[in-house]
Amino acid sequence: MVKRFTTAIATLAALATLTALTAEAAPRQARPAAPTEAVAPREAGEPIMAIVSIKSQQVTLYDADGWILRAPVSTGTTGRETPAGVFAVLERNKEHRSNMYDDASMPNMQRITWNGIALHGGPLPGYAASHGCVRMPFGFAEKLFDKTRIGMRVIISPENAEPVEFSHPALFGPKQEAIAAAPARAEELTREAAEAAKAADETKKAAAKAPREIAALTAALRKLEGLKARADAGLASADKALAAAKTDEAKARAEDLKQKAAAKAADLAAQLDTAKADAKPKLEAAAAAKDAAKAAATRKADTAKAALDAKLALEPVSIFISRATQKLYVRRNTHKPAPDGGGEVFDTSIEVPVTIRDPGKPTGTHVFTAMAPNDGGLRWSAVTIDHADNARAALDRVTIPQAVLDRIAPTALPRSSIVISDEPLSVETNYRTEFVAVLSHQPQGGFITRPRTPPIDMQVASGSDGDFFGLMFPRNPEPQPRLYAPQRGGQYYRGPQGWR
């Protein structure tokens, strides 16, 4: 009996030990392996996008055919979280130092917001530990720096995300003949714009002389008119004196004065008529010069805009569609250095209302990217980082204005993209960015605790290149509503009349 009891106890103890070992092993088996650096076993093309997974603490680079590089990262620690959202590389600096955190070294820095979020080399403790940036292994950051360029898409996802092949009728269908003709057209229109600018400058100089000539002629005519008026008054006075004369002597004197006054008045009248005749063609020429200067200035502006549009047609185009603002925004890189230092200027000239079916229903956040040419069109991918609605359903709900499609679709190139999001554009979006859109329901302490980029004074920013910035940022006769930022997320919102 005792023996059987002892055996039962031993059996139960063995079962308990086995159960404990199994329970301990299960979490270890479920825990994913720590990310490691990896290179795709094929020849890599130019990176099109980088996707950072906050959950996995990993960054993956993709070219037109799939992933090419992977590495572990360290994103923002608690309270300084890296914002999840859609970004692009704005500035690159091989040897950058932090101006916020004790002059810390940030080698191979690739900025994605102007208030300080960036990808750069740094120590990786194996968990999220940064102040909001995305730290990468030092060697990997150096390798990546040599492969990227301003405008490369950077997606920061709270979960794991990857591009999947995608097709949809709403995605751009470029025209190959338009793409083939685009470089020659841009060259021709640029030449026309240069000629128009030169002609405008010459006519402006010619017209600048007109005010001085007109002023001199006008002064001379007014002087003659004044002299003639006084001569006419003298003649009238002589007439009165002659009529009032009583004696022959007085009448003779009055008649002599009248003849002299009449001669003077006639002489001044002749001078005035001659001066007016001489002035007429000069005044007409001055007016014509002024009109020619106006016409030349108009042509200069028109040809400059046409040349700019033609140059932009050689660049990938990015569209952001916001359910929050019910607007569509277009960005293309001009590759023109920003006048106030840092980065390049992005064209912001298209911003229009957009129709979204069921506007009260969330769309999620989806990034559609043209990866490569495909049978005369483009091969697209989709990345979803917020699954409120699936990518296809979200795109089904959007109607892109035909005028926008006519302007940008025929010459759409690989690396072009369409982003659909519930979010508005962040206040960190400006003329030196493509798009900055942050997921407002995700932690973003490392973003909102940083000083906001100062408002841009476009009159100062335009510097001496006013014509170019006049095209980039045409003045709106109606002032735009002031935009503010909520305490959470640095997102656009308006005052009492509109979005918050």
Short mmCIF file of C-alpha atoms in Angstrom, two decimals:
data_model
loop_
_atom_site.label_atom_id
_atom_site.label_comp_id
_atom_site.label_asym_id
_atom_site.label_seq_id
_atom_site.Cartn_x
_atom_site.Cartn_y
_atom_site.Cartn_z
CA MET A 1 0.00 0.00 0.00
CA VAL A 2 2.80 2.38 1.00
CA LYS A 3 4.75 1.36 -2.09
CA ARG A 4 1.78 2.09 -4.38
CA PHE A 5 1.26 5.47 -2.67
CA THR A 6 4.96 6.34 -3.06
CA THR A 7 4.83 5.39 -6.73
CA ALA A 8 1.74 7.57 -7.29
CA ILE A 9 3.43 10.51 -5.61
CA ALA A 10 6.51 10.09 -7.82
CA THR A 11 4.33 9.90 -10.93
CA LEU A 12 2.46 13.06 -10.00
CA ALA A 13 5.75 14.85 -9.30
CA ALA A 14 7.13 13.80 -12.67
CA LEU A 15 3.95 15.02 -14.41
CA ALA A 16 4.14 18.33 -12.57
CA THR A 17 7.79 18.76 -13.55
CA LEU A 18 7.02 17.94 -17.17
CA THR A 19 4.07 20.38 -17.19
CA ALA A 20 6.26 23.13 -15.72
CA LEU A 21 8.98 22.51 -18.29
CA THR A 22 6.42 22.58 -21.10
CA ALA A 23 4.89 25.80 -19.78
CA GLU A 24 8.31 27.42 -19.60
CA ALA A 25 9.22 26.21 -23.09
CA ALA A 26 6.01 27.47 -24.69
CA PRO A 27 6.71 31.19 -24.25
CA ARG A 28 10.26 30.69 -25.42
CA GLN A 29 9.03 28.97 -28.58
CA ALA A 30 6.34 31.64 -29.18
CA ARG A 31 8.73 34.56 -28.79
CA PRO A 32 10.05 35.57 -32.23
CA ALA A 33 13.74 35.61 -32.82
CA ALA A 34 15.45 38.97 -32.44
CA PRO A 35 15.84 40.77 -35.80
CA THR A 36 19.20 40.43 -37.46
CA GLU A 37 20.81 42.12 -40.42
CA ALA A 38 20.07 40.43 -43.72
CA VAL A 39 20.71 41.03 -47.41
CA ALA A 40 18.50 39.57 -50.14
CA PRO A 41 20.28 36.84 -52.16
CA ARG A 42 20.00 38.77 -55.43
CA GLU A 43 21.23 41.95 -57.04
CA ALA A 44 19.43 44.88 -55.43
CA GLY A 45 17.91 47.83 -57.23
CA GLU A 46 17.44 51.33 -55.88
CA PRO A 47 15.40 51.38 -52.65
CA ILE A 48 11.85 52.61 -53.16
CA MET A 49 10.61 52.44 -49.59
CA ALA A 50 11.68 51.65 -46.04
CA ILE A 51 9.20 50.10 -43.61
CA VAL A 52 9.93 50.30 -39.90
CA SER A 53 8.00 47.92 -37.64
CA ILE A 54 7.74 49.30 -34.10
CA LYS A 55 6.41 45.96 -32.90
CA SER A 56 9.32 43.92 -34.31
CA GLN A 57 11.95 46.67 -33.93
CA GLN A 58 13.04 46.08 -37.51
CA VAL A 59 13.52 48.08 -40.70
CA THR A 60 13.15 46.55 -44.16
CA LEU A 61 14.13 48.19 -47.43
CA TYR A 62 12.32 47.33 -50.67
CA ASP A 63 13.19 47.82 -54.32
CA ALA A 64 10.92 47.14 -57.28
CA ASP A 65 11.19 43.35 -56.82
CA GLY A 66 10.90 42.91 -53.07
CA TRP A 67 12.95 43.26 -49.91
CA ILE A 68 16.67 43.93 -50.26
CA LEU A 69 17.92 44.84 -46.76
CA ARG A 70 16.81 44.17 -43.20
CA ALA A 71 18.18 45.22 -39.86
CA PRO A 72 17.18 45.57 -36.21
CA VAL A 73 16.37 49.07 -34.97
CA SER A 74 15.69 50.88 -31.72
CA THR A 75 12.69 53.20 -31.85
CA GLY A 76 11.45 55.66 -29.22
CA THR A 77 11.21 54.64 -25.59
CA THR A 78 8.07 55.10 -23.45
CA GLY A 79 7.12 58.77 -23.40
CA ARG A 80 9.35 59.43 -26.42
CA GLU A 81 7.70 57.06 -28.85
CA THR A 82 8.55 57.18 -32.54
CA PRO A 83 5.40 58.31 -34.39
CA ALA A 84 3.72 55.76 -36.62
CA GLY A 85 2.73 57.17 -39.99
CA VAL A 86 3.79 58.05 -43.53
CA PHE A 87 6.96 60.06 -44.20
CA ALA A 88 9.72 60.59 -46.78
CA VAL A 89 13.42 61.36 -46.56
CA LEU A 90 13.81 65.15 -46.44
CA GLU A 91 17.50 65.69 -45.76
CA ARG A 92 20.64 63.58 -45.60
CA ASN A 93 23.74 64.36 -43.54
CA LYS A 94 26.72 62.03 -43.28
CA GLU A 95 28.05 63.53 -40.04
CA HIS A 96 25.11 64.99 -38.16
CA ARG A 97 25.02 65.96 -34.50
CA SER A 98 21.91 66.48 -32.42
CA ASN A 99 20.97 70.06 -31.60
CA MET A 100 18.57 68.80 -28.93
CA TYR A 101 20.38 66.06 -27.03
CA ASP A 102 23.87 67.09 -25.89
CA ASP A 103 25.39 67.32 -29.36
CA ALA A 104 24.98 63.54 -29.68
CA SER A 105 26.44 61.94 -32.79
CA MET A 106 23.82 60.84 -35.36
CA PRO A 107 25.93 59.43 -38.19
CA ASN A 108 24.39 58.85 -41.61
CA MET A 109 21.31 60.80 -40.63
CA GLN A 110 18.26 60.73 -42.91
CA ARG A 111 15.68 63.21 -41.68
CA ILE A 112 11.95 62.47 -42.05
CA THR A 113 10.50 65.47 -40.13
CA TRP A 114 11.90 68.96 -39.70
CA ASN A 115 11.25 68.88 -35.96
CA GLY A 116 13.88 66.17 -35.57
CA ILE A 117 12.67 62.62 -36.30
CA ALA A 118 15.26 60.77 -38.39
CA LEU A 119 16.82 57.43 -39.26
CA HIS A 120 20.49 57.26 -38.21
CA GLY A 121 23.20 55.03 -36.84
CA GLY A 122 23.18 54.44 -33.10
CA PRO A 123 23.50 51.92 -30.27
CA LEU A 124 20.91 49.13 -30.23
CA PRO A 125 20.24 47.69 -26.76
CA GLY A 126 17.67 45.23 -28.15
CA TYR A 127 14.59 47.26 -27.25
CA ALA A 128 13.01 50.68 -27.91
CA ALA A 129 15.37 53.19 -26.30
CA SER A 130 15.69 56.32 -28.48
CA HIS A 131 14.24 59.82 -28.00
CA GLY A 132 11.96 59.28 -31.01
CA CYS A 133 14.37 58.64 -33.87
CA VAL A 134 14.92 55.26 -35.50
CA ARG A 135 18.38 54.01 -34.58
CA MET A 136 19.98 51.51 -36.94
CA PRO A 137 23.24 49.53 -36.66
CA PHE A 138 26.14 51.86 -37.48
CA GLY A 139 27.41 49.81 -40.42
CA PHE A 140 23.91 49.28 -41.80
CA ALA A 141 23.15 53.03 -41.56
CA GLU A 142 26.32 53.79 -43.51
CA LYS A 143 25.45 51.21 -46.17
CA LEU A 144 21.89 52.56 -46.43
CA PHE A 145 23.05 56.17 -46.68
CA ASP A 146 24.86 55.40 -49.92
CA LYS A 147 21.74 53.91 -51.51
CA THR A 148 18.90 56.35 -50.71
CA ARG A 149 17.87 59.80 -51.94
CA ILE A 150 15.62 62.65 -50.87
CA GLY A 151 11.98 61.71 -51.36
CA MET A 152 12.33 57.98 -50.60
CA ARG A 153 9.19 56.76 -48.86
CA VAL A 154 9.50 55.87 -45.16
CA ILE A 155 6.58 54.07 -43.53
CA ILE A 156 6.58 53.56 -39.75
CA SER A 157 4.03 50.93 -38.76
CA PRO A 158 2.88 50.03 -35.25
CA GLU A 159 2.63 46.39 -36.38
CA ASN A 160 4.44 44.33 -38.99
CA ALA A 161 3.64 45.51 -42.51
CA GLU A 162 4.91 44.73 -45.97
CA PRO A 163 4.01 45.68 -49.55
CA VAL A 164 1.69 43.32 -51.42
CA GLU A 165 1.02 43.36 -55.15
CA PHE A 166 -2.07 45.40 -55.92
CA SER A 167 -4.13 46.52 -58.90
CA HIS A 168 -7.14 48.80 -59.14
CA PRO A 169 -8.77 50.89 -61.91
CA ALA A 170 -8.23 54.09 -59.89
CA LEU A 171 -4.45 53.73 -59.96
CA PHE A 172 -2.60 55.77 -62.56
CA GLY A 173 -2.40 54.51 -66.10
CA PRO A 174 0.36 56.52 -67.78
CA LYS A 175 0.56 57.09 -71.53
CA GLN A 176 3.84 55.87 -72.95
CA GLU A 177 3.86 58.44 -75.76
CA ALA A 178 3.48 61.22 -73.16
CA ILE A 179 6.31 59.79 -71.07
CA ALA A 180 8.54 59.45 -74.14
CA ALA A 181 7.85 63.04 -75.21
CA ALA A 182 8.21 64.53 -71.73
CA PRO A 183 12.00 65.20 -71.71
CA ALA A 184 12.01 66.98 -75.08
CA ARG A 185 8.90 68.94 -74.12
CA ALA A 186 10.49 70.03 -70.84
CA GLU A 187 13.63 71.15 -72.69
CA GLU A 188 11.64 73.09 -75.28
CA LEU A 189 9.41 74.81 -72.73
CA THR A 190 12.38 75.65 -70.54
CA ARG A 191 14.03 77.34 -73.53
CA GLU A 192 10.82 79.25 -74.30
CA ALA A 193 10.58 80.32 -70.67
CA ALA A 194 14.18 81.59 -70.73
CA GLU A 195 13.51 83.56 -73.92
CA ALA A 196 10.29 84.98 -72.48
CA ALA A 197 12.11 85.99 -69.31
CA LYS A 198 14.81 87.76 -71.32
CA ALA A 199 12.20 89.56 -73.45
CA ALA A 200 10.27 90.56 -70.34
CA ASP A 201 13.38 92.05 -68.77
CA GLU A 202 14.16 94.04 -71.93
CA THR A 203 10.62 95.38 -72.31
CA LYS A 204 10.55 96.20 -68.62
CA LYS A 205 13.71 98.30 -69.01
CA ALA A 206 12.26 100.03 -72.06
CA ALA A 207 8.99 100.70 -70.27
CA ALA A 208 10.89 102.02 -67.25
CA LYS A 209 11.99 105.03 -69.35
CA ALA A 210 8.41 105.85 -70.30
CA PRO A 211 7.35 107.48 -66.99
CA ARG A 212 10.29 109.92 -67.16
CA GLU A 213 9.57 110.78 -70.82
CA ILE A 214 5.85 111.15 -70.15
CA ALA A 215 6.54 113.36 -67.14
CA ALA A 216 8.86 115.64 -69.18
CA LEU A 217 6.40 115.92 -72.06
CA THR A 218 3.47 116.55 -69.73
CA ALA A 219 5.41 119.27 -67.88
CA ALA A 220 6.34 120.98 -71.17
CA LEU A 221 2.75 120.89 -72.42
CA ARG A 222 1.39 122.23 -69.11
CA LYS A 223 3.90 125.07 -69.22
CA LEU A 224 2.85 126.02 -72.77
CA GLU A 225 -0.82 125.73 -71.84
CA GLY A 226 -0.21 128.06 -68.92
CA LEU A 227 1.62 130.59 -71.08
CA LYS A 228 -1.12 130.46 -73.72
CA ALA A 229 -3.80 130.91 -71.08
CA ARG A 230 -2.03 134.03 -69.79
CA ALA A 231 -1.60 135.29 -73.39
CA ASP A 232 -5.32 134.75 -74.04
CA ALA A 233 -6.10 136.62 -70.85
CA GLY A 234 -3.81 139.48 -71.99
CA LEU A 235 -5.57 139.63 -75.33
CA ALA A 236 -8.96 139.78 -73.62
CA SER A 237 -7.70 142.56 -71.39
CA ALA A 238 -6.42 144.49 -74.44
CA ASP A 239 -9.86 144.14 -76.03
CA LYS A 240 -11.48 145.65 -72.96
CA ALA A 241 -8.92 148.47 -72.87
CA LEU A 242 -9.53 149.30 -76.51
CA ALA A 243 -13.28 149.37 -75.96
CA ALA A 244 -12.85 151.68 -72.99
CA ALA A 245 -10.46 154.11 -74.70
CA LYS A 246 -11.97 157.62 -75.13
CA THR A 247 -9.26 159.56 -76.90
CA ASP A 248 -7.48 158.88 -80.13
CA GLU A 249 -4.17 158.56 -78.29
CA ALA A 250 -5.61 156.05 -75.82
CA LYS A 251 -7.20 154.12 -78.65
CA ALA A 252 -3.88 153.94 -80.50
CA ARG A 253 -2.04 152.67 -77.44
CA ALA A 254 -4.78 150.07 -76.77
CA GLU A 255 -4.74 148.93 -80.40
CA ASP A 256 -0.97 148.47 -80.27
CA LEU A 257 -1.21 146.42 -77.07
CA LYS A 258 -3.99 144.31 -78.60
CA GLN A 259 -1.94 143.53 -81.71
CA LYS A 260 1.03 142.49 -79.59
CA ALA A 261 -1.19 140.37 -77.32
CA ALA A 262 -2.84 138.73 -80.32
CA ALA A 263 0.53 137.95 -81.88
CA LYS A 264 1.78 136.46 -78.61
CA ALA A 265 -1.37 134.36 -78.16
CA ALA A 266 -1.18 133.13 -81.76
CA ASP A 267 2.51 132.26 -81.35
CA LEU A 268 1.88 130.30 -78.13
CA ALA A 269 -1.10 128.56 -79.73
CA ALA A 270 1.14 127.48 -82.60
CA GLN A 271 3.81 126.30 -80.16
CA LEU A 272 1.23 124.32 -78.15
CA ASP A 273 -0.21 122.70 -81.30
CA THR A 274 3.30 121.77 -82.45
CA ALA A 275 4.24 120.40 -79.01
CA LYS A 276 1.05 118.34 -78.86
CA ALA A 277 1.68 116.97 -82.32
CA ASP A 278 5.26 116.09 -81.37
CA ALA A 279 4.18 114.59 -78.04
CA LYS A 280 1.39 112.40 -79.41
CA PRO A 281 3.56 109.66 -80.98
CA LYS A 282 5.89 109.75 -77.99
CA LEU A 283 3.00 109.33 -75.56
CA GLU A 284 1.55 106.57 -77.71
CA ALA A 285 4.96 104.86 -77.81
CA ALA A 286 5.26 105.10 -74.02
CA ALA A 287 1.79 103.61 -73.57
CA ALA A 288 2.67 100.86 -76.06
CA ALA A 289 5.89 100.12 -74.15
CA LYS A 290 3.91 99.87 -70.93
CA ASP A 291 1.39 97.50 -72.54
CA ALA A 292 4.23 95.47 -74.07
CA ALA A 293 5.88 95.14 -70.66
CA LYS A 294 2.62 93.88 -69.16
CA ALA A 295 2.14 91.39 -71.99
CA ALA A 296 5.76 90.23 -71.71
CA ALA A 297 5.41 89.79 -67.95
CA THR A 298 2.26 87.70 -68.50
CA ARG A 299 4.02 85.56 -71.09
CA LYS A 300 7.00 85.18 -68.78
CA ALA A 301 4.74 83.88 -66.00
CA ASP A 302 2.79 81.60 -68.34
CA THR A 303 5.88 80.06 -69.95
CA ALA A 304 7.59 79.67 -66.57
CA LYS A 305 4.56 77.78 -65.26
CA ALA A 306 4.42 75.60 -68.37
CA ALA A 307 8.15 74.87 -68.06
CA LEU A 308 7.76 74.03 -64.38
CA ASP A 309 4.87 71.67 -65.09
CA ALA A 310 6.91 70.03 -67.84
CA LYS A 311 9.87 69.54 -65.49
CA LEU A 312 7.60 68.14 -62.78
CA ALA A 313 6.27 65.63 -65.31
CA LEU A 314 9.75 64.06 -65.21
CA GLU A 315 9.38 63.35 -61.46
CA PRO A 316 7.37 60.74 -59.55
CA VAL A 317 4.15 62.22 -58.20
CA SER A 318 2.72 61.67 -54.71
CA ILE A 319 -0.92 62.13 -53.76
CA PHE A 320 -2.30 62.30 -50.22
CA ILE A 321 -6.05 61.90 -49.71
CA SER A 322 -7.32 62.87 -46.26
CA ARG A 323 -10.70 61.79 -44.96
CA ALA A 324 -10.30 64.32 -42.12
CA THR A 325 -10.05 67.34 -44.43
CA GLN A 326 -11.83 65.86 -47.47
CA LYS A 327 -8.95 67.13 -49.60
CA LEU A 328 -6.43 65.79 -52.07
CA TYR A 329 -2.85 67.09 -51.97
CA VAL A 330 -0.16 66.60 -54.63
CA ARG A 331 3.61 66.79 -54.11
CA ARG A 332 6.53 66.55 -56.54
CA ASN A 333 10.16 67.27 -55.82
CA THR A 334 11.59 70.22 -57.76
CA HIS A 335 15.17 69.36 -56.65
CA LYS A 336 15.62 73.06 -56.01
CA PRO A 337 17.49 73.79 -52.75
CA ALA A 338 15.25 75.36 -50.11
CA PRO A 339 16.03 79.09 -49.86
CA ASP A 340 16.08 79.10 -46.07
CA GLY A 341 18.53 76.19 -45.79
CA GLY A 342 18.11 72.43 -45.57
CA GLY A 343 16.35 70.05 -47.93
CA GLU A 344 14.72 70.64 -51.27
CA VAL A 345 11.56 72.38 -52.40
CA PHE A 346 8.47 70.29 -53.16
CA ASP A 347 5.82 71.61 -55.53
CA THR A 348 2.59 72.19 -53.59
CA SER A 349 0.50 73.82 -56.29
CA ILE A 350 -2.33 71.23 -56.35
CA GLU A 351 -4.71 71.05 -53.40
CA VAL A 352 -8.35 70.32 -54.21
CA PRO A 353 -11.50 68.94 -52.56
CA VAL A 354 -12.03 65.22 -53.03
CA THR A 355 -15.14 63.05 -52.83
CA ILE A 356 -15.01 60.14 -50.36
CA ARG A 357 -18.05 57.92 -50.17
CA ASP A 358 -19.35 57.39 -46.62
CA PRO A 359 -17.12 60.16 -45.26
CA GLY A 360 -18.07 59.32 -41.68
CA LYS A 361 -16.66 55.80 -42.00
CA PRO A 362 -12.90 55.30 -41.32
CA THR A 363 -10.72 54.33 -44.28
CA GLY A 364 -7.56 53.29 -42.46
CA THR A 365 -4.16 54.33 -43.78
CA HIS A 366 -2.88 52.75 -46.98
CA VAL A 367 0.13 53.52 -49.17
CA PHE A 368 -0.10 52.55 -52.85
CA THR A 369 3.24 52.72 -54.67
CA ALA A 370 4.13 52.34 -58.34
CA MET A 371 7.01 49.88 -58.12
CA ALA A 372 7.99 49.45 -61.79
CA PRO A 373 6.76 49.69 -65.41
CA ASN A 374 4.44 46.89 -66.41
CA ASP A 375 3.06 46.20 -69.90
CA GLY A 376 2.84 49.85 -70.80
CA GLY A 377 1.46 50.75 -67.38
CA LEU A 378 2.71 50.50 -63.82
CA ARG A 379 2.97 47.64 -61.34
CA TRP A 380 1.63 48.74 -57.96
CA SER A 381 1.96 47.59 -54.35
CA ALA A 382 -0.10 48.38 -51.26
CA VAL A 383 1.03 48.76 -47.64
CA THR A 384 -1.57 49.07 -44.88
CA ILE A 385 -0.62 50.38 -41.44
CA ASP A 386 -4.12 51.06 -40.10
CA HIS A 387 -6.78 48.45 -40.91
CA ALA A 388 -9.98 50.45 -40.32
CA ASP A 389 -10.94 49.47 -43.88
CA ASN A 390 -9.08 47.26 -46.33
CA ALA A 391 -6.99 48.86 -49.07
CA ARG A 392 -9.30 47.96 -51.96
CA ALA A 393 -12.43 49.13 -50.18
CA ALA A 394 -10.74 52.41 -49.18
CA LEU A 395 -9.69 53.10 -52.77
CA ASP A 396 -13.16 52.17 -54.04
CA ARG A 397 -14.61 54.98 -51.91
CA VAL A 398 -12.43 57.75 -53.39
CA THR A 399 -13.15 59.71 -56.58
CA ILE A 400 -10.04 61.54 -57.76
CA PRO A 401 -11.01 64.69 -59.73
CA GLN A 402 -10.60 64.18 -63.47
CA ALA A 403 -8.73 67.48 -63.81
CA VAL A 404 -6.06 66.17 -61.43
CA LEU A 405 -5.80 62.88 -63.31
CA ASP A 406 -5.51 64.69 -66.65
CA ARG A 407 -2.67 66.76 -65.29
CA ILE A 408 -0.55 64.07 -63.60
CA ALA A 409 -1.58 60.59 -64.73
CA PRO A 410 -0.26 60.60 -68.33
CA THR A 411 3.36 60.96 -67.19
CA ALA A 412 3.17 59.03 -63.89
CA LEU A 413 6.44 57.22 -63.22
CA PRO A 414 7.67 54.41 -60.95
CA ARG A 415 7.98 55.60 -57.32
CA SER A 416 4.73 57.57 -57.70
CA SER A 417 2.30 56.97 -54.86
CA ILE A 418 -1.21 57.49 -53.52
CA VAL A 419 -1.78 57.63 -49.76
CA ILE A 420 -5.28 57.34 -48.33
CA SER A 421 -5.70 58.10 -44.65
CA ASP A 422 -8.21 59.09 -42.00
CA GLU A 423 -5.57 61.53 -40.76
CA PRO A 424 -5.00 65.12 -41.87
CA LEU A 425 -1.51 66.22 -42.82
CA SER A 426 0.68 67.02 -39.85
CA VAL A 427 1.64 70.63 -39.21
CA GLU A 428 5.18 69.42 -39.97
CA THR A 429 4.17 69.22 -43.65
CA ASN A 430 5.47 72.26 -45.52
CA TYR A 431 7.12 73.26 -48.78
CA ARG A 432 10.29 71.35 -47.78
CA THR A 433 8.47 68.05 -47.24
CA GLU A 434 6.58 65.53 -49.24
CA PHE A 435 3.94 64.34 -46.73
CA VAL A 436 4.05 63.96 -42.95
CA ALA A 437 0.98 62.09 -41.72
CA VAL A 438 0.96 60.64 -38.21
CA LEU A 439 -1.43 58.00 -36.82
CA SER A 440 -3.19 59.98 -34.08
CA HIS A 441 -4.33 56.89 -32.15
CA GLN A 442 -0.76 55.63 -31.67
CA PRO A 443 1.74 56.87 -29.05
CA GLN A 444 3.97 59.62 -30.42
CA GLY A 445 5.73 61.20 -27.48
CA GLY A 446 8.98 61.54 -29.41
CA PHE A 447 7.14 63.67 -31.97
CA ILE A 448 4.88 65.98 -29.95
CA THR A 449 7.51 66.74 -27.29
CA ARG A 450 9.82 68.29 -29.88
CA PRO A 451 9.58 71.98 -30.76
CA ARG A 452 7.36 72.53 -33.77
CA THR A 453 8.99 73.73 -36.99
CA PRO A 454 8.59 77.56 -37.03
CA PRO A 455 5.93 78.94 -39.39
CA ILE A 456 7.30 79.82 -42.82
CA ASP A 457 7.30 83.40 -44.02
CA MET A 458 7.14 82.83 -47.76
CA GLN A 459 8.13 86.44 -48.49
CA VAL A 460 11.37 85.79 -46.65
CA ALA A 461 11.71 82.26 -48.00
CA SER A 462 11.32 83.42 -51.57
CA GLY A 463 14.48 85.50 -51.36
CA SER A 464 15.58 86.76 -54.78
CA ASP A 465 13.80 83.97 -56.61
CA GLY A 466 10.36 85.47 -56.30
CA ASP A 467 9.13 84.31 -59.70
CA PHE A 468 9.80 80.66 -58.85
CA PHE A 469 8.16 80.85 -55.45
CA GLY A 470 5.29 82.83 -56.89
CA LEU A 471 4.59 79.78 -59.04
CA MET A 472 5.11 77.38 -56.12
CA PHE A 473 3.01 79.33 -53.69
CA PRO A 474 0.58 81.65 -55.49
CA ARG A 475 -0.93 84.23 -53.17
CA ASN A 476 -4.55 83.51 -52.30
CA PRO A 477 -6.80 86.58 -52.29
CA GLU A 478 -8.86 84.88 -49.59
CA PRO A 479 -6.85 84.29 -46.38
CA GLN A 480 -6.79 80.66 -45.31
CA PRO A 481 -8.23 79.66 -41.91
CA ARG A 482 -5.55 79.59 -39.24
CA LEU A 483 -4.42 76.05 -38.47
CA TYR A 484 -3.62 74.86 -34.97
CA ALA A 485 -2.31 71.60 -33.53
CA PRO A 486 -4.00 69.50 -30.87
CA GLN A 487 -2.11 68.31 -27.82
CA ARG A 488 -2.08 64.85 -29.32
CA GLY A 489 -0.13 64.26 -32.47
CA GLY A 490 0.61 67.61 -34.01
CA GLN A 491 -2.23 67.22 -36.52
CA TYR A 492 -3.98 69.93 -38.51
CA TYR A 493 -7.12 71.32 -36.98
CA ARG A 494 -8.97 74.59 -37.32
CA GLY A 495 -10.58 77.02 -34.98
CA PRO A 496 -14.30 77.04 -34.06
CA GLN A 497 -15.40 77.09 -37.72
CA GLY A 498 -13.69 73.90 -38.80
CA TRP A 499 -11.50 70.89 -38.22
CA ARG A 500 -9.83 70.23 -34.89
#
